[in-house]
Short mmCIF file of C-alpha atoms in Angstrom, two decimals:
data_model
loop_
_atom_site.label_atom_id
_atom_site.label_comp_id
_atom_site.label_asym_id
_atom_site.label_seq_id
_atom_site.Cartn_x
_atom_site.Cartn_y
_atom_site.Cartn_z
CA MET M 1334 29.82 -88.40 -25.67
CA ARG M 1335 28.14 -85.93 -27.92
CA VAL M 1336 27.40 -82.81 -25.83
CA VAL M 1337 25.28 -79.78 -26.34
CA MET M 1338 26.00 -76.80 -24.05
CA PHE M 1339 23.55 -74.13 -22.94
CA GLY M 1340 25.35 -71.12 -21.43
CA TYR M 1341 26.07 -67.45 -21.32
CA GLN M 1342 28.68 -64.94 -20.20
CA THR M 1343 31.89 -65.96 -18.45
CA TRP M 1344 30.13 -68.82 -16.61
CA GLY M 1345 29.20 -70.43 -19.92
CA HIS M 1346 32.54 -69.54 -21.46
CA ARG M 1347 34.46 -71.39 -18.70
CA THR M 1348 32.05 -74.34 -19.04
CA LEU M 1349 32.58 -74.56 -22.77
CA ARG M 1350 36.41 -74.38 -22.26
CA ALA M 1351 36.13 -77.36 -19.98
CA LEU M 1352 34.15 -79.31 -22.55
CA LEU M 1353 36.49 -78.47 -25.38
CA ASP M 1354 39.45 -79.60 -23.27
CA SER M 1355 37.84 -82.92 -22.22
CA GLU M 1356 38.88 -86.22 -23.80
CA HIS M 1357 35.48 -87.62 -23.07
CA VAL M 1358 33.25 -85.37 -25.19
CA GLU M 1359 32.61 -84.01 -28.62
CA VAL M 1360 30.89 -80.63 -28.42
CA ALA M 1361 28.21 -80.95 -31.09
CA MET M 1362 26.41 -77.58 -30.60
CA VAL M 1363 26.31 -74.59 -28.30
CA VAL M 1364 23.19 -72.55 -27.48
CA THR M 1365 23.68 -69.10 -25.94
CA HIS M 1366 21.87 -65.85 -25.55
CA PRO M 1367 22.31 -62.84 -27.78
CA LYS M 1368 24.56 -60.12 -26.42
CA SER M 1369 22.86 -57.69 -24.04
CA GLU M 1370 23.50 -54.17 -22.75
CA HIS M 1371 21.74 -54.97 -19.45
CA ALA M 1372 23.87 -53.85 -16.55
CA TYR M 1373 24.16 -57.30 -14.98
CA GLU M 1374 24.91 -58.87 -18.28
CA ARG M 1375 27.94 -56.67 -18.99
CA ILE M 1376 29.60 -58.11 -15.91
CA LEU M 1377 31.92 -61.06 -16.70
CA ALA M 1378 30.72 -61.02 -20.34
CA ASP M 1379 33.14 -63.42 -22.12
CA SER M 1380 31.43 -64.57 -25.26
CA VAL M 1381 30.30 -68.18 -25.51
CA GLU M 1382 29.46 -67.55 -29.22
CA ASP M 1383 32.98 -66.36 -29.99
CA LEU M 1384 34.63 -69.27 -28.25
CA ALA M 1385 32.38 -71.78 -30.08
CA GLN M 1386 33.06 -70.23 -33.50
CA ALA M 1387 36.81 -70.15 -32.86
CA ASN M 1388 36.66 -73.89 -32.28
CA GLY M 1389 34.40 -74.69 -35.22
CA VAL M 1390 31.39 -75.47 -33.08
CA GLU M 1391 27.94 -74.61 -34.30
CA SER M 1392 26.33 -71.96 -32.14
CA VAL M 1393 22.67 -71.03 -31.88
CA LEU M 1394 21.42 -67.76 -30.45
CA ALA M 1395 18.11 -67.85 -28.48
CA HIS M 1396 16.44 -65.94 -25.65
CA ARG M 1397 14.54 -69.12 -24.77
CA PRO M 1398 13.90 -72.53 -26.31
CA ASP M 1399 11.25 -73.02 -28.97
CA GLU M 1400 10.02 -75.98 -30.96
CA ALA M 1401 12.55 -75.32 -33.70
CA LEU M 1402 15.36 -75.62 -31.18
CA VAL M 1403 13.89 -78.81 -29.76
CA GLU M 1404 13.76 -80.32 -33.18
CA LYS M 1405 17.40 -79.28 -33.80
CA LEU M 1406 18.47 -80.97 -30.58
CA ARG M 1407 16.65 -84.19 -31.54
CA ALA M 1408 18.59 -84.14 -34.78
CA VAL M 1409 21.95 -83.75 -33.01
CA GLU M 1410 21.12 -86.62 -30.66
CA PRO M 1411 23.23 -85.51 -27.69
CA ASP M 1412 24.33 -87.99 -25.10
CA LEU M 1413 24.51 -85.14 -22.53
CA ILE M 1414 23.49 -81.50 -22.16
CA VAL M 1415 25.59 -79.28 -19.93
CA ALA M 1416 24.10 -75.93 -18.82
CA ASN M 1417 25.65 -72.96 -16.97
CA ASN M 1418 24.08 -69.54 -16.59
CA TRP M 1419 21.28 -70.25 -19.13
CA ARG M 1420 18.87 -67.49 -18.13
CA THR M 1421 15.49 -68.97 -19.12
CA TRP M 1422 13.54 -72.19 -18.27
CA LEU M 1423 14.59 -75.38 -19.98
CA PRO M 1424 11.52 -77.61 -20.48
CA PRO M 1425 11.47 -81.44 -19.79
CA GLU M 1426 11.60 -82.24 -23.55
CA ILE M 1427 15.06 -80.65 -23.55
CA TYR M 1428 16.62 -81.63 -20.18
CA ASN M 1429 15.36 -85.24 -20.47
CA LEU M 1430 16.34 -85.65 -24.10
CA PRO M 1431 19.96 -86.87 -23.77
CA THR M 1432 20.90 -90.42 -22.68
CA HIS M 1433 22.62 -89.12 -19.66
CA GLY M 1434 20.30 -86.22 -19.00
CA THR M 1435 21.35 -82.55 -18.36
CA LEU M 1436 24.16 -81.50 -16.10
CA ASN M 1437 23.62 -78.01 -14.65
CA VAL M 1438 26.30 -75.89 -13.00
CA HIS M 1439 25.01 -73.45 -10.31
CA ASP M 1440 27.11 -70.88 -8.47
CA SER M 1441 26.20 -71.87 -4.97
CA LEU M 1442 26.75 -74.79 -2.60
CA LEU M 1443 23.41 -76.47 -3.14
CA PRO M 1444 20.94 -77.09 -1.61
CA ALA M 1445 21.40 -73.63 -0.12
CA TYR M 1446 21.01 -70.55 -2.34
CA ALA M 1447 19.15 -72.04 -5.24
CA GLY M 1448 17.79 -69.44 -7.59
CA PHE M 1449 19.23 -66.02 -8.37
CA SER M 1450 22.27 -63.97 -7.32
CA PRO M 1451 23.47 -66.60 -4.86
CA ILE M 1452 26.90 -65.05 -4.20
CA ILE M 1453 25.45 -61.65 -3.31
CA TRP M 1454 22.89 -63.19 -0.95
CA ALA M 1455 25.47 -65.46 0.61
CA LEU M 1456 27.85 -62.59 1.36
CA ILE M 1457 25.08 -60.41 2.81
CA ASN M 1458 24.11 -63.36 5.07
CA GLY M 1459 27.62 -63.87 6.40
CA GLU M 1460 28.34 -67.29 4.98
CA SER M 1461 31.83 -68.57 5.65
CA GLU M 1462 32.20 -70.14 2.18
CA VAL M 1463 30.74 -70.03 -1.30
CA GLY M 1464 31.13 -72.30 -4.30
CA VAL M 1465 29.71 -74.05 -7.30
CA THR M 1466 27.61 -77.26 -7.63
CA ALA M 1467 27.19 -79.57 -10.57
CA HIS M 1468 23.85 -81.40 -10.44
CA MET M 1469 21.51 -83.28 -12.69
CA MET M 1470 18.57 -81.19 -13.81
CA ASN M 1471 15.02 -82.22 -12.87
CA GLU M 1472 11.63 -80.54 -12.76
CA GLU M 1473 12.49 -78.26 -9.84
CA LEU M 1474 14.88 -75.36 -10.28
CA ASP M 1475 18.44 -76.21 -8.95
CA ALA M 1476 17.06 -79.22 -6.98
CA GLY M 1477 18.44 -82.22 -8.85
CA PRO M 1478 20.92 -84.72 -7.35
CA ILE M 1479 24.43 -83.51 -6.81
CA VAL M 1480 27.29 -84.75 -8.93
CA GLY M 1481 29.99 -82.57 -7.32
CA ARG M 1482 30.78 -79.32 -5.46
CA LYS M 1483 33.73 -77.13 -4.97
CA SER M 1484 34.07 -74.27 -2.49
CA VAL M 1485 36.19 -71.29 -1.49
CA ALA M 1486 36.38 -69.47 1.89
CA VAL M 1487 34.93 -65.97 2.17
CA GLY M 1488 37.58 -63.54 3.33
CA PRO M 1489 36.97 -60.82 5.89
CA ARG M 1490 36.91 -57.96 3.34
CA ASP M 1491 35.80 -59.80 0.21
CA THR M 1492 33.39 -58.12 -2.13
CA ALA M 1493 30.91 -60.03 -4.26
CA ILE M 1494 33.03 -59.53 -7.37
CA ASP M 1495 36.00 -61.00 -5.54
CA LEU M 1496 33.93 -64.10 -4.81
CA VAL M 1497 32.53 -64.26 -8.32
CA HIS M 1498 36.07 -64.39 -9.73
CA ALA M 1499 37.07 -67.03 -7.20
CA THR M 1500 34.06 -69.24 -7.87
CA VAL M 1501 34.35 -68.82 -11.69
CA ASP M 1502 37.79 -70.40 -11.33
CA LEU M 1503 36.21 -73.54 -9.92
CA ILE M 1504 33.97 -74.18 -12.93
CA GLU M 1505 36.49 -75.87 -15.24
CA PRO M 1506 37.85 -78.38 -12.65
CA LEU M 1507 34.30 -79.11 -11.47
CA VAL M 1508 33.03 -79.74 -15.02
CA ALA M 1509 36.06 -81.89 -15.80
CA GLU M 1510 35.45 -84.00 -12.73
CA ALA M 1511 31.77 -84.45 -13.50
CA LEU M 1512 32.56 -85.52 -17.03
CA GLU M 1513 34.93 -88.10 -15.70
CA PHE M 1514 32.17 -89.53 -13.51
CA ILE M 1515 29.60 -89.60 -16.19
CA ALA M 1516 32.01 -91.14 -18.79
CA ALA M 1517 32.81 -93.86 -16.26
CA GLY M 1518 29.13 -94.81 -16.10
CA ARG M 1519 28.41 -93.46 -12.64
CA THR M 1520 24.87 -92.54 -11.70
CA ASP M 1521 25.14 -92.70 -7.89
CA TRP M 1522 24.55 -88.94 -7.45
CA THR M 1523 23.65 -87.49 -4.00
CA PRO M 1524 20.09 -86.42 -3.56
CA GLN M 1525 19.70 -82.85 -2.18
CA ASP M 1526 18.61 -82.54 1.45
CA ARG M 1527 15.52 -80.45 0.90
CA SER M 1528 15.39 -79.53 4.60
CA LYS M 1529 18.50 -77.47 4.04
CA ALA M 1530 17.36 -75.83 0.82
CA SER M 1531 16.80 -72.15 0.35
CA PHE M 1532 15.60 -70.35 -2.81
CA PHE M 1533 16.25 -66.71 -3.58
CA HIS M 1534 14.56 -64.28 -5.94
CA LYS M 1535 16.16 -61.98 -8.56
CA ARG M 1536 17.55 -58.83 -7.08
CA SER M 1537 16.05 -55.47 -7.87
CA LEU M 1538 16.70 -51.80 -6.88
CA GLU M 1539 14.67 -52.27 -3.65
CA ASP M 1540 17.10 -54.94 -2.49
CA SER M 1541 19.98 -52.37 -2.51
CA ARG M 1542 18.22 -49.96 -0.11
CA ILE M 1543 20.01 -49.51 3.24
CA ASP M 1544 17.89 -50.09 6.34
CA TRP M 1545 19.64 -48.44 9.25
CA THR M 1546 18.04 -50.69 11.77
CA TRP M 1547 20.27 -53.49 10.53
CA PRO M 1548 23.31 -54.10 12.63
CA ALA M 1549 26.55 -52.48 11.34
CA GLU M 1550 28.12 -55.86 10.57
CA ASP M 1551 25.18 -56.71 8.26
CA LEU M 1552 25.40 -53.32 6.57
CA ASP M 1553 29.09 -53.67 6.06
CA ARG M 1554 28.44 -56.99 4.24
CA LEU M 1555 25.62 -55.37 2.21
CA VAL M 1556 27.93 -52.66 0.98
CA ARG M 1557 30.66 -55.23 0.04
CA ALA M 1558 28.08 -57.49 -1.65
CA LEU M 1559 26.97 -54.51 -3.77
CA ALA M 1560 30.40 -53.01 -4.48
CA ASP M 1561 31.29 -52.04 -8.00
CA PRO M 1562 30.50 -53.20 -10.69
CA TYR M 1563 27.13 -54.16 -9.03
CA PRO M 1564 24.40 -51.57 -8.37
CA ASN M 1565 25.57 -50.17 -5.01
CA ALA M 1566 23.85 -50.00 -1.64
CA TYR M 1567 22.08 -46.67 -1.27
CA THR M 1568 20.56 -44.34 1.25
CA PHE M 1569 19.14 -40.82 1.15
CA HIS M 1570 20.69 -37.64 2.51
CA LYS M 1571 18.61 -34.47 2.55
CA GLY M 1572 16.25 -36.11 0.06
CA GLN M 1573 18.92 -37.04 -2.42
CA ARG M 1574 20.07 -40.56 -3.08
CA ILE M 1575 23.70 -41.42 -2.38
CA ARG M 1576 25.47 -44.70 -3.06
CA VAL M 1577 27.74 -46.12 -0.40
CA THR M 1578 30.63 -47.64 -2.24
CA GLU M 1579 33.07 -48.29 0.72
CA ALA M 1580 32.29 -48.76 4.36
CA SER M 1581 33.33 -50.73 7.44
CA VAL M 1582 32.30 -51.42 11.01
CA SER M 1583 33.29 -48.63 13.41
CA ASP M 1584 35.97 -49.18 16.14
CA GLY M 1585 33.86 -47.51 18.77
CA THR M 1586 30.36 -48.03 20.02
CA TYR M 1587 27.73 -45.38 19.41
CA GLY M 1588 24.27 -44.77 20.80
CA GLY M 1589 21.21 -43.01 19.53
CA THR M 1590 18.81 -43.26 16.66
CA PRO M 1591 19.55 -45.47 13.61
CA GLY M 1592 20.73 -43.40 10.64
CA ARG M 1593 22.19 -40.53 12.64
CA ILE M 1594 25.27 -38.91 11.01
CA PHE M 1595 27.28 -38.91 14.19
CA TYR M 1596 31.05 -38.97 14.43
CA PRO M 1597 34.26 -38.77 12.32
CA GLU M 1598 36.37 -41.90 12.82
CA GLY M 1599 39.55 -42.87 10.86
CA LYS M 1600 38.98 -42.15 7.20
CA GLY M 1601 35.20 -42.10 7.45
CA VAL M 1602 32.14 -40.91 9.31
CA VAL M 1603 30.12 -43.16 11.62
CA ILE M 1604 26.41 -43.65 11.08
CA VAL M 1605 24.44 -45.05 14.07
CA ALA M 1606 23.08 -48.46 13.17
CA GLY M 1607 20.95 -51.21 14.68
CA ALA M 1608 17.40 -51.37 15.95
CA ASP M 1609 18.62 -51.34 19.57
CA ALA M 1610 21.09 -48.47 19.04
CA ARG M 1611 19.42 -46.54 21.81
CA PHE M 1612 21.25 -48.63 24.42
CA GLY M 1613 24.63 -47.36 23.16
CA ARG M 1614 26.29 -50.71 22.83
CA ASN M 1615 26.40 -50.99 19.01
CA ARG M 1616 29.02 -50.45 16.47
CA GLY M 1617 28.12 -48.05 13.73
CA LEU M 1618 28.73 -48.16 10.00
CA ARG M 1619 31.81 -46.06 9.06
CA ILE M 1620 31.08 -44.67 5.58
CA GLU M 1621 34.40 -44.16 3.79
CA ARG M 1622 33.29 -43.39 0.19
CA VAL M 1623 30.04 -42.34 -1.43
CA ARG M 1624 28.84 -41.65 -4.99
CA THR M 1625 26.17 -39.06 -5.76
CA GLU M 1626 23.61 -39.40 -8.54
CA ASP M 1627 25.65 -37.40 -10.94
CA GLY M 1628 28.46 -39.96 -10.54
CA THR M 1629 30.78 -37.81 -8.38
CA GLU M 1630 32.88 -39.68 -5.87
CA TYR M 1631 33.60 -38.36 -2.37
CA ALA M 1632 35.53 -39.63 0.63
CA GLY M 1633 33.14 -39.94 3.55
CA THR M 1634 34.86 -37.12 5.47
CA GLU M 1635 34.70 -34.95 2.41
CA TYR M 1636 31.01 -35.55 1.83
CA PHE M 1637 29.80 -35.33 5.45
CA THR M 1638 31.48 -32.04 6.42
CA THR M 1639 29.25 -31.46 9.50
CA MET M 1640 27.79 -33.88 11.95
CA GLY M 1641 24.08 -34.24 12.66
CA GLY M 1642 21.14 -34.93 10.57
CA TYR M 1643 20.06 -38.37 9.33
CA LEU M 1644 20.42 -40.79 6.53
CA THR M 1645 17.09 -42.33 5.61
CA SER M 1646 15.73 -45.26 3.62
CA HIS M 1647 13.40 -43.05 1.54
CA PRO M 1648 13.52 -39.39 0.45
#
């Protein structure tokens, strides 16, 4: 099969490696985005362009498809397009062009967590596993029939970057398996159960703001989901923003008002958490490390030298 790949960063790089290693395909062309200095795009930034060039594959740089690219694809006459971490919309004249359609690889266990930042959202929400899904592309984003899925368990102290590395390692075996199926002539893909679908928006600064009315268990997952190198969870202390880089659920239960800087415990300081904290039955969030706006790192016990006062969601 003649294959064209659309992809970017390490996700696209791993996909291209799987294609180059497959006995079933000839990689005719690669389409990738130009390098970017955007914070998110510097994370896992293995170059698809460099890998293509090292293997003698033509690479095209584009932010989004245009008519010239469509004409180029028509000239290539691909049997299959494979996409992974292509950041802009692919129109029907592209995804319907190949004989076998377009195989998209998405880093969630579809139909759940379609859309953006699925691993971060899944960790925040306390999912027990994450993974990757290969599906055929159709007119609805991440909604086409499923060719295959692979998953990994979420560990009790995993951060988002831990899970990203774990799921990236699933890409090559998943793509290899999907190519085997397609080369064998299979088309009996599994329709997605739309009653189980969820669709998430791109994350922004607002999504990293700590709400102290959340239970401590949820806040712990938020901090781990936004651990370095992602933009960290943040709160305000005496009007200044601080980033919470390490935290855990307290051993003891603490009552009062959400956000109260309350009690030293272990290697951190406990902040009262949960909308019903007034009853005194909640665990708190034990802050163990913070980073101030000037980039200085502090242990929780070093930063919070006196108890009392509040952490707030806004200055």
